[in-house]
Amino acid sequence: MKNPKDYGFNSQLIHYSGHHDQYGSATVPIYQTSTFSFESAEDGAECFAGTKDGYIYTRIGNPTIKALERQIAVLEHGYDAVAVSSGMAAVSTVYMALLNAGDHMISSAAVYGPSRVVMEQHFSRFGVQSSYVNTADIENIKKEIRPNTKVIYIETPANPTMDITDIKACAEIAHSIGAVLVVDNTFCSPYLQSPIDLGADVVLHSITKFINGHADIVGGVIIGKDKQIYDKLRTMMVNMGCNMDPHQAYLVIRGLKTLGIRIDRAQENAMKVAEFLENHPKIEWIKYPGLKSFAQKDLVRKQMRGPGTMISFGVKGGLDAGRTLMNNVEMLILAVSLGGIESLIQHPASMTHSKMSKDSREKAGIGEGLVRLSIGIENVDDIIRDLSRALDKI
Ligand code: LCS
């Protein structure tokens, strides 16, 4: 595939890695090496000076990792990408690369718990200021702008509230004040949403989720829209040392090939599960971007190519009833994480978002009764039967 832009998304997934070797390998081999030999002392010096292309050391770069980075950059319509050891490494690298002491960041209040904890409890120790607001209402962002605001950071759909933030409107605000827009695109993957096309400067993912899709590795990736911002991100990753491992990259390349069909199937299932839950007498409320009742459905249509596979809901009877449900599922796995081929159920207030203060959780709309589902690719009748039986136990 010479120019991936001439091909559709699924063809890019299968055929584009940009990797070529002397054996004509159909897949990207694992370069399980920490270091690379130089042809001469002069050659080594040139590689370090950047006047010659060549691999030096795996923390700095590695052919297996580079193949994954190239592929994700193409899928996200960015300049290039930096693969890292986890989604949290991606979040921390972005904060480290883009914020200085005295700078201010405005973020969605509902983000993955540790993305907020690392800013409020750790970056604050180095003088970085932050405001957490409901970014689903753009006016809340405008109200928080300070002369030192350098980053607007959004998660859309937000984990776990499913609130949608208007990416294009955020990019316009960020650029009007000389700030950058960072979008955590984990809940959509590049299959369902292209933040760079809507004006984002940086996109990040927990690769652990949809991109890998098989619940067998932890990883992250950051995509820069241009060379200037990409160089900052790569330099920070290399110096912090949170690189991905080549074996991990190999597994992600393998999982990534089926991203499109995995999401198509899981999304079809999620729609049926959401409709089942919405009509169930024991369900108090439900948020799934594919439902007619979803308040922000117009924005979903505007910036997403599908509603995704994540569902949040509350059971009548609150936390106790939700616990009964979670303790009685048989096939669904009671576990955190998301975006894999297997359906998972979890309780954000006591699990993924438990390290946030109760006050922050409540203000962000993460109530004690919220139960989160990540729908997989199993037979949908089995998922619904499992939930139905567990709901009957309440
Ligand atoms: N961003 C989002 C939106 C996430 O959901 C997560 C993890 C991360 C970043 C961090 O990625 P990690 O370091 O775990 O690869 N979300 C999780 C969740 O909701 N359940 O378990 C992990």
Tab-separated table of C-alpha atoms and ligand atoms in Angstrom:
chain	number	residue	atom	x	y	z
A	1	MET	CA	0.000	0.000	0.000
A	2	LYS	CA	1.865	3.066	-1.264
A	3	ASN	CA	-0.485	5.816	-0.182
A	4	PRO	CA	-2.839	4.703	2.609
A	5	LYS	CA	-5.000	7.780	2.040
A	6	ASP	CA	-6.218	6.167	-1.207
A	7	TYR	CA	-7.772	3.280	0.774
A	8	GLY	CA	-10.634	2.772	3.222
A	9	PHE	CA	-10.259	2.363	6.987
A	10	ASN	CA	-10.453	-1.448	7.103
A	11	SER	CA	-7.950	-1.799	4.239
A	12	GLN	CA	-5.564	0.515	6.085
A	13	LEU	CA	-5.952	-1.627	9.204
A	14	ILE	CA	-5.003	-4.797	7.366
A	15	HIS	CA	-2.384	-3.597	4.920
A	16	TYR	CA	-0.723	-0.431	6.167
A	17	SER	CA	2.153	-0.646	8.616
A	18	GLY	CA	4.781	1.042	6.478
A	19	HIS	CA	7.136	-1.830	7.412
A	20	HIS	CA	9.266	-3.532	4.760
A	21	ASP	CA	12.102	-5.975	5.336
A	22	GLN	CA	14.471	-8.044	3.200
A	23	TYR	CA	12.336	-11.208	3.618
A	24	GLY	CA	9.052	-9.656	2.525
A	25	SER	CA	7.382	-10.543	5.861
A	26	ALA	CA	3.608	-10.210	5.574
A	27	THR	CA	3.350	-9.169	9.221
A	28	VAL	CA	5.595	-6.906	11.290
A	29	PRO	CA	8.241	-9.020	13.081
A	30	ILE	CA	9.125	-8.470	16.724
A	31	TYR	CA	12.472	-6.692	16.991
A	32	GLN	CA	13.077	-7.894	20.532
A	33	THR	CA	16.272	-5.952	21.093
A	34	SER	CA	17.194	-3.173	23.460
A	35	THR	CA	19.989	-1.753	21.295
A	36	PHE	CA	21.138	-1.552	17.644
A	37	SER	CA	24.725	-1.768	16.366
A	38	PHE	CA	26.262	1.064	14.331
A	39	GLU	CA	28.289	0.482	11.171
A	40	SER	CA	31.016	2.782	12.469
A	41	ALA	CA	31.666	5.398	15.150
A	42	GLU	CA	30.829	8.070	12.555
A	43	ASP	CA	27.549	6.296	11.704
A	44	GLY	CA	26.584	6.208	15.421
A	45	ALA	CA	27.399	9.892	15.821
A	46	GLU	CA	25.249	10.758	12.798
A	47	CYS	CA	22.307	8.719	14.115
A	48	PHE	CA	22.544	10.591	17.429
A	49	ALA	CA	22.900	13.950	15.678
A	50	GLY	CA	19.777	13.179	13.641
A	51	THR	CA	21.616	13.734	10.350
A	52	LYS	CA	21.034	10.092	9.423
A	53	ASP	CA	18.031	7.807	9.938
A	54	GLY	CA	18.780	4.731	11.979
A	55	TYR	CA	17.689	2.916	15.102
A	56	ILE	CA	19.814	3.530	18.211
A	57	TYR	CA	18.128	2.154	21.325
A	58	THR	CA	14.586	0.826	21.900
A	59	ARG	CA	13.544	3.550	24.362
A	60	ILE	CA	14.244	6.033	21.550
A	61	GLY	CA	12.813	3.963	18.704
A	62	ASN	CA	12.318	0.392	17.442
A	63	PRO	CA	11.029	-0.931	14.076
A	64	THR	CA	8.104	-2.903	15.578
A	65	ILE	CA	6.990	0.047	17.696
A	66	LYS	CA	7.486	2.432	14.762
A	67	ALA	CA	5.217	0.306	12.538
A	68	LEU	CA	2.417	0.640	15.115
A	69	GLU	CA	3.036	4.373	15.542
A	70	ARG	CA	2.937	4.980	11.780
A	71	GLN	CA	-0.257	3.015	11.426
A	72	ILE	CA	-2.057	4.828	14.244
A	73	ALA	CA	-0.897	8.225	12.962
A	74	VAL	CA	-2.432	7.371	9.564
A	75	LEU	CA	-5.698	6.182	11.144
A	76	GLU	CA	-5.948	9.352	13.277
A	77	HIS	CA	-4.991	11.675	10.375
A	78	GLY	CA	-2.029	13.012	12.371
A	79	TYR	CA	1.613	13.763	11.572
A	80	ASP	CA	3.093	10.932	13.644
A	81	ALA	CA	2.499	9.049	16.902
A	82	VAL	CA	4.352	8.097	20.081
A	83	ALA	CA	3.542	4.693	21.583
A	84	VAL	CA	3.875	4.491	25.362
A	85	SER	CA	3.652	1.903	28.112
A	86	SER	CA	0.065	2.674	29.216
A	87	GLY	CA	-2.808	5.065	28.693
A	88	MET	CA	-1.773	6.845	31.899
A	89	ALA	CA	1.767	7.211	30.521
A	90	ALA	CA	0.157	8.927	27.515
A	91	VAL	CA	-1.793	11.297	29.789
A	92	SER	CA	1.257	12.143	31.946
A	93	THR	CA	3.526	12.609	28.915
A	94	VAL	CA	1.025	15.038	27.399
A	95	TYR	CA	0.796	17.047	30.653
A	96	MET	CA	4.607	17.062	31.030
A	97	ALA	CA	5.224	18.092	27.425
A	98	LEU	CA	2.604	20.845	27.181
A	99	LEU	CA	2.434	22.468	30.641
A	100	ASN	CA	4.968	24.492	32.633
A	101	ALA	CA	4.861	25.679	36.254
A	102	GLY	CA	2.339	28.517	36.429
A	103	ASP	CA	0.312	27.298	33.421
A	104	HIS	CA	-3.377	26.464	33.628
A	105	MET	CA	-5.387	23.623	32.089
A	106	ILE	CA	-9.166	23.378	31.653
A	107	SER	CA	-10.459	19.806	31.546
A	108	SER	CA	-13.684	17.850	31.355
A	109	ALA	CA	-14.778	17.105	34.943
A	110	ALA	CA	-15.757	13.566	33.974
A	111	VAL	CA	-12.527	11.983	32.786
A	112	TYR	CA	-10.942	8.648	33.623
A	113	GLY	CA	-10.324	9.019	37.410
A	114	PRO	CA	-6.484	8.866	37.413
A	115	SER	CA	-6.225	11.419	34.532
A	116	ARG	CA	-7.692	13.898	37.000
A	117	VAL	CA	-5.936	12.575	40.108
A	118	VAL	CA	-2.463	12.898	38.527
A	119	MET	CA	-3.172	16.553	37.688
A	120	GLU	CA	-4.901	17.605	40.922
A	121	GLN	CA	-2.638	15.693	43.314
A	122	HIS	CA	0.725	15.627	41.517
A	123	PHE	CA	1.128	18.225	38.746
A	124	SER	CA	-0.330	20.744	41.222
A	125	ARG	CA	2.816	20.130	43.371
A	126	PHE	CA	4.849	21.614	40.508
A	127	GLY	CA	2.655	24.703	40.186
A	128	VAL	CA	0.348	23.612	37.357
A	129	GLN	CA	-3.192	24.935	37.819
A	130	SER	CA	-6.344	23.169	36.629
A	131	SER	CA	-10.105	23.693	36.410
A	132	TYR	CA	-12.497	20.773	35.970
A	133	VAL	CA	-15.830	21.704	34.417
A	134	ASN	CA	-18.661	20.080	32.502
A	135	THR	CA	-17.272	20.638	29.005
A	136	ALA	CA	-20.511	19.337	27.436
A	137	ASP	CA	-21.566	22.991	27.921
A	138	ILE	CA	-18.985	25.089	26.061
A	139	GLU	CA	-19.903	28.176	28.113
A	140	ASN	CA	-18.355	26.463	31.169
A	141	ILE	CA	-14.991	26.398	29.374
A	142	LYS	CA	-15.221	30.063	28.357
A	143	LYS	CA	-15.887	31.074	31.991
A	144	GLU	CA	-12.705	29.339	33.214
A	145	ILE	CA	-10.261	30.886	30.716
A	146	ARG	CA	-7.339	32.623	32.418
A	147	PRO	CA	-4.396	34.518	30.854
A	148	ASN	CA	-2.224	31.450	31.600
A	149	THR	CA	-4.583	28.806	30.111
A	150	LYS	CA	-2.377	26.690	27.834
A	151	VAL	CA	-4.270	23.425	27.424
A	152	ILE	CA	-7.913	22.425	26.985
A	153	TYR	CA	-8.212	18.704	27.701
A	154	ILE	CA	-11.384	16.798	26.882
A	155	GLU	CA	-12.631	13.260	26.948
A	156	THR	CA	-15.588	12.638	24.637
A	157	PRO	CA	-17.632	10.572	25.250
A	158	ALA	CA	-16.577	11.015	28.870
A	159	ASN	CA	-15.729	8.076	31.095
A	160	PRO	CA	-18.174	7.078	32.586
A	161	THR	CA	-20.926	9.701	32.166
A	162	MET	CA	-21.086	9.433	28.341
A	163	ASP	CA	-21.323	13.245	28.134
A	164	ILE	CA	-20.308	14.512	24.695
A	165	THR	CA	-18.137	17.605	24.195
A	166	ASP	CA	-18.135	19.570	20.929
A	167	ILE	CA	-14.569	19.043	19.639
A	168	LYS	CA	-14.743	21.707	16.906
A	169	ALA	CA	-16.050	24.362	19.300
A	170	CYS	CA	-13.295	23.515	21.827
A	171	ALA	CA	-10.619	23.764	19.111
A	172	GLU	CA	-11.882	27.210	18.144
A	173	ILE	CA	-11.763	28.404	21.771
A	174	ALA	CA	-8.308	26.887	22.377
A	175	HIS	CA	-6.823	28.414	19.229
A	176	SER	CA	-8.368	31.825	19.913
A	177	ILE	CA	-6.338	32.032	23.158
A	178	GLY	CA	-3.151	30.377	21.849
A	179	ALA	CA	-3.794	27.145	23.761
A	180	VAL	CA	-3.780	23.578	22.457
A	181	LEU	CA	-6.675	21.139	22.406
A	182	VAL	CA	-5.991	17.597	23.638
A	183	VAL	CA	-8.656	14.922	23.054
A	184	ASP	CA	-8.677	11.549	24.794
A	185	ASN	CA	-10.256	9.489	21.994
A	186	THR	CA	-10.176	6.181	23.904
A	187	PHE	CA	-13.972	5.691	23.988
A	188	CYS	CA	-14.302	6.014	20.189
A	189	SER	CA	-11.009	4.848	18.674
A	190	PRO	CA	-10.109	6.311	15.267
A	191	TYR	CA	-12.873	4.175	13.750
A	192	LEU	CA	-15.645	6.307	15.232
A	193	GLN	CA	-14.141	9.765	15.668
A	194	SER	CA	-11.365	11.859	14.082
A	195	PRO	CA	-10.547	14.720	16.480
A	196	ILE	CA	-7.657	16.082	14.379
A	197	ASP	CA	-10.058	16.675	11.459
A	198	LEU	CA	-12.184	18.699	13.900
A	199	GLY	CA	-9.242	20.869	15.011
A	200	ALA	CA	-7.559	18.937	17.861
A	201	ASP	CA	-3.786	19.379	18.216
A	202	VAL	CA	-3.117	16.184	20.185
A	203	VAL	CA	-5.085	12.939	20.420
A	204	LEU	CA	-4.363	10.200	22.931
A	205	HIS	CA	-5.593	6.703	23.625
A	206	SER	CA	-5.425	4.019	26.181
A	207	ILE	CA	-4.419	1.345	23.630
A	208	THR	CA	-5.432	-1.193	26.281
A	209	LYS	CA	-9.007	-0.632	25.097
A	210	PHE	CA	-10.453	-0.723	21.547
A	211	ILE	CA	-7.182	-0.444	19.606
A	212	ASN	CA	-5.732	-3.640	21.065
A	213	GLY	CA	-9.162	-5.015	21.876
A	214	HIS	CA	-8.263	-8.352	23.444
A	215	ALA	CA	-7.696	-7.509	27.139
A	216	ASP	CA	-4.147	-8.892	27.050
A	217	ILE	CA	-1.878	-5.832	27.163
A	218	VAL	CA	-1.734	-2.354	28.712
A	219	GLY	CA	-0.486	0.442	26.446
A	220	GLY	CA	-1.021	3.981	25.232
A	221	VAL	CA	-0.411	6.219	22.243
A	222	ILE	CA	-0.248	9.956	21.574
A	223	ILE	CA	-0.757	11.457	18.111
A	224	GLY	CA	0.484	14.942	17.196
A	225	LYS	CA	-1.212	16.867	14.416
A	226	ASP	CA	2.052	18.435	13.214
A	227	LYS	CA	5.801	17.973	13.488
A	228	GLN	CA	6.313	20.693	16.077
A	229	ILE	CA	3.941	19.205	18.639
A	230	TYR	CA	4.955	15.614	17.791
A	231	ASP	CA	8.637	16.430	18.438
A	232	LYS	CA	7.764	17.815	21.889
A	233	LEU	CA	5.791	14.672	22.751
A	234	ARG	CA	8.464	12.262	21.503
A	235	THR	CA	11.263	14.079	23.313
A	236	MET	CA	9.291	13.954	26.564
A	237	MET	CA	8.514	10.225	26.177
A	238	VAL	CA	12.157	9.383	25.430
A	239	ASN	CA	13.361	11.335	28.467
A	240	MET	CA	10.674	10.009	30.820
A	241	GLY	CA	11.324	6.471	29.580
A	242	CYS	CA	7.727	5.319	29.288
A	243	ASN	CA	8.222	3.608	25.915
A	244	MET	CA	6.159	0.697	24.701
A	245	ASP	CA	7.871	-2.694	24.510
A	246	PRO	CA	8.343	-4.320	21.048
A	247	HIS	CA	6.450	-7.460	22.046
A	248	GLN	CA	3.578	-5.342	23.348
A	249	ALA	CA	3.600	-3.386	20.029
A	250	TYR	CA	3.458	-6.654	18.059
A	251	LEU	CA	0.346	-7.766	19.955
A	252	VAL	CA	-1.323	-4.405	19.389
A	253	ILE	CA	-0.561	-4.522	15.639
A	254	ARG	CA	-2.212	-7.949	15.579
A	255	GLY	CA	-5.275	-6.820	17.570
A	256	LEU	CA	-5.647	-3.591	15.604
A	257	LYS	CA	-6.329	-5.390	12.300
A	258	THR	CA	-9.895	-6.249	13.363
A	259	LEU	CA	-10.754	-2.895	14.992
A	260	GLY	CA	-13.443	-2.049	12.432
A	261	ILE	CA	-15.305	-5.357	12.470
A	262	ARG	CA	-14.976	-5.681	16.244
A	263	ILE	CA	-16.586	-2.287	16.788
A	264	ASP	CA	-19.278	-2.897	14.138
A	265	ARG	CA	-20.369	-6.061	15.917
A	266	ALA	CA	-20.038	-4.747	19.487
A	267	GLN	CA	-21.903	-1.577	18.557
A	268	GLU	CA	-24.764	-3.585	17.058
A	269	ASN	CA	-24.905	-5.567	20.310
A	270	ALA	CA	-24.697	-2.392	22.446
A	271	MET	CA	-27.697	-0.868	20.665
A	272	LYS	CA	-29.810	-3.970	21.396
A	273	VAL	CA	-28.624	-4.136	25.022
A	274	ALA	CA	-29.358	-0.413	25.509
A	275	GLU	CA	-32.886	-0.844	24.102
A	276	PHE	CA	-33.448	-3.844	26.388
A	277	LEU	CA	-32.274	-1.890	29.461
A	278	GLU	CA	-34.220	1.243	28.558
A	279	ASN	CA	-37.457	-0.746	28.540
A	280	HIS	CA	-36.689	-2.768	31.680
A	281	PRO	CA	-38.847	-1.839	34.713
A	282	LYS	CA	-35.885	-1.999	37.134
A	283	ILE	CA	-33.772	0.563	35.225
A	284	GLU	CA	-34.027	4.139	36.497
A	285	TRP	CA	-32.038	5.931	33.785
A	286	ILE	CA	-29.705	5.059	30.907
A	287	LYS	CA	-27.196	6.940	28.756
A	288	TYR	CA	-26.169	5.420	25.428
A	289	PRO	CA	-25.366	7.739	22.507
A	290	GLY	CA	-27.347	5.524	20.091
A	291	LEU	CA	-30.687	5.878	21.910
A	292	LYS	CA	-33.340	8.338	20.739
A	293	SER	CA	-33.594	9.467	24.365
A	294	PHE	CA	-29.891	10.500	24.451
A	295	ALA	CA	-29.928	14.254	25.065
A	296	GLN	CA	-26.886	15.058	22.912
A	297	LYS	CA	-27.812	12.877	19.914
A	298	ASP	CA	-27.373	15.772	17.446
A	299	LEU	CA	-23.775	16.311	18.549
A	300	VAL	CA	-23.184	12.542	18.362
A	301	ARG	CA	-24.322	12.617	14.720
A	302	LYS	CA	-22.161	15.655	14.010
A	303	GLN	CA	-18.839	14.374	15.275
A	304	MET	CA	-19.041	10.582	15.726
A	305	ARG	CA	-19.458	7.885	13.063
A	306	GLY	CA	-21.357	5.621	15.474
A	307	PRO	CA	-22.571	5.535	19.089
A	308	GLY	CA	-19.881	3.141	20.363
A	309	THR	CA	-20.142	0.262	22.769
A	310	MET	CA	-20.243	1.921	26.210
A	311	ILE	CA	-23.440	2.221	28.259
A	312	SER	CA	-24.011	3.918	31.623
A	313	PHE	CA	-27.158	3.354	33.633
A	314	GLY	CA	-28.688	3.401	37.088
A	315	VAL	CA	-30.825	0.683	38.639
A	316	LYS	CA	-33.875	1.545	40.769
A	317	GLY	CA	-32.753	1.019	44.355
A	318	GLY	CA	-29.370	2.713	43.777
A	319	LEU	CA	-26.049	1.226	44.781
A	320	ASP	CA	-27.449	-1.824	46.599
A	321	ALA	CA	-29.515	-2.834	43.585
A	322	GLY	CA	-26.550	-2.180	41.267
A	323	ARG	CA	-24.362	-4.414	43.453
A	324	THR	CA	-26.930	-7.210	43.287
A	325	LEU	CA	-26.899	-6.918	39.507
A	326	MET	CA	-23.073	-6.987	39.291
A	327	ASN	CA	-22.811	-9.920	41.694
A	328	ASN	CA	-25.280	-12.020	39.738
A	329	VAL	CA	-24.048	-11.821	36.158
A	330	GLU	CA	-22.760	-15.145	34.929
A	331	MET	CA	-21.209	-14.609	31.497
A	332	LEU	CA	-20.356	-10.898	31.696
A	333	ILE	CA	-17.079	-10.277	33.481
A	334	LEU	CA	-17.195	-8.086	36.600
A	335	ALA	CA	-14.057	-6.115	35.777
A	336	VAL	CA	-12.725	-2.659	34.932
A	337	SER	CA	-11.313	-1.768	31.491
A	338	LEU	CA	-13.354	-1.588	28.312
A	339	GLY	CA	-13.304	-1.784	24.546
A	340	GLY	CA	-12.498	-5.472	24.238
A	341	ILE	CA	-14.241	-8.407	22.625
A	342	GLU	CA	-15.669	-9.446	25.996
A	343	SER	CA	-18.555	-7.698	27.792
A	344	LEU	CA	-17.581	-6.128	31.115
A	345	ILE	CA	-19.597	-4.591	33.945
A	346	GLN	CA	-18.203	-2.354	36.695
A	347	HIS	CA	-19.078	0.296	39.296
A	348	PRO	CA	-17.113	3.556	38.671
A	349	ALA	CA	-17.714	5.207	42.103
A	350	SER	CA	-16.045	2.314	43.954
A	351	MET	CA	-13.688	1.164	41.180
A	352	THR	CA	-12.326	3.222	38.221
A	353	HIS	CA	-13.178	6.627	39.731
A	354	SER	CA	-12.800	5.773	43.442
A	355	LYS	CA	-9.634	7.869	43.919
A	356	MET	CA	-11.444	11.057	42.896
A	357	SER	CA	-13.007	12.914	45.844
A	358	LYS	CA	-16.717	12.183	46.427
A	359	ASP	CA	-17.448	15.853	45.838
A	360	SER	CA	-15.612	15.863	42.459
A	361	ARG	CA	-17.407	12.688	41.466
A	362	GLU	CA	-20.803	14.100	42.310
A	363	LYS	CA	-20.130	17.372	40.497
A	364	ALA	CA	-18.958	15.380	37.466
A	365	GLY	CA	-22.192	13.353	37.433
A	366	ILE	CA	-20.605	10.087	38.613
A	367	GLY	CA	-23.249	9.055	41.136
A	368	GLU	CA	-23.075	6.103	43.533
A	369	GLY	CA	-25.739	4.304	41.500
A	370	LEU	CA	-23.971	4.508	38.112
A	371	VAL	CA	-23.169	1.114	36.573
A	372	ARG	CA	-20.994	0.975	33.429
A	373	LEU	CA	-21.141	-1.643	30.706
A	374	SER	CA	-18.630	-2.263	27.936
A	375	ILE	CA	-20.338	-4.439	25.371
A	376	GLY	CA	-18.361	-7.071	23.494
A	377	ILE	CA	-18.921	-9.294	20.482
A	378	GLU	CA	-20.605	-12.298	22.141
A	379	ASN	CA	-24.060	-13.467	20.978
A	380	VAL	CA	-26.262	-10.550	21.972
A	381	ASP	CA	-29.066	-12.849	23.180
A	382	ASP	CA	-26.653	-14.288	25.742
A	383	ILE	CA	-25.654	-10.807	26.983
A	384	ILE	CA	-29.309	-9.794	27.355
A	385	ARG	CA	-30.276	-13.091	29.030
A	386	ASP	CA	-27.410	-12.693	31.503
A	387	LEU	CA	-28.431	-9.119	32.411
A	388	SER	CA	-32.099	-10.080	32.556
A	389	ARG	CA	-31.478	-12.951	34.995
A	390	ALA	CA	-29.251	-10.772	37.192
A	391	LEU	CA	-31.843	-7.955	37.205
A	392	ASP	CA	-34.482	-10.479	38.317
A	393	LYS	CA	-32.414	-11.094	41.469
A	394	ILE	CA	-32.959	-7.465	42.619
B	1	LCS	N1	-8.104	7.377	29.254
B	1	LCS	C1	-9.303	6.754	29.339
B	1	LCS	C2	-10.502	7.385	28.714
B	1	LCS	C3	-9.406	5.542	30.012
B	1	LCS	O1	-10.596	4.952	30.074
B	1	LCS	C4	-8.245	4.979	30.617
B	1	LCS	C5	-8.321	3.696	31.367
B	1	LCS	C6	-7.026	5.662	30.513
B	1	LCS	C7	-6.984	6.849	29.819
B	1	LCS	C8	-5.762	5.100	31.115
B	1	LCS	O2	-5.333	4.006	30.388
B	1	LCS	P1	-4.478	2.761	30.957
B	1	LCS	O3	-3.275	3.337	31.638
B	1	LCS	O4	-5.341	2.016	31.902
B	1	LCS	O5	-4.118	2.005	29.729
B	1	LCS	N2	-9.631	3.319	31.716
B	1	LCS	C9	-9.971	2.307	32.452
B	1	LCS	C10	-11.299	2.031	32.826
B	1	LCS	O6	-12.280	2.739	32.589
B	1	LCS	N3	-11.333	0.909	33.494
B	1	LCS	O7	-10.065	0.405	33.704
B	1	LCS	C11	-9.111	1.274	33.040
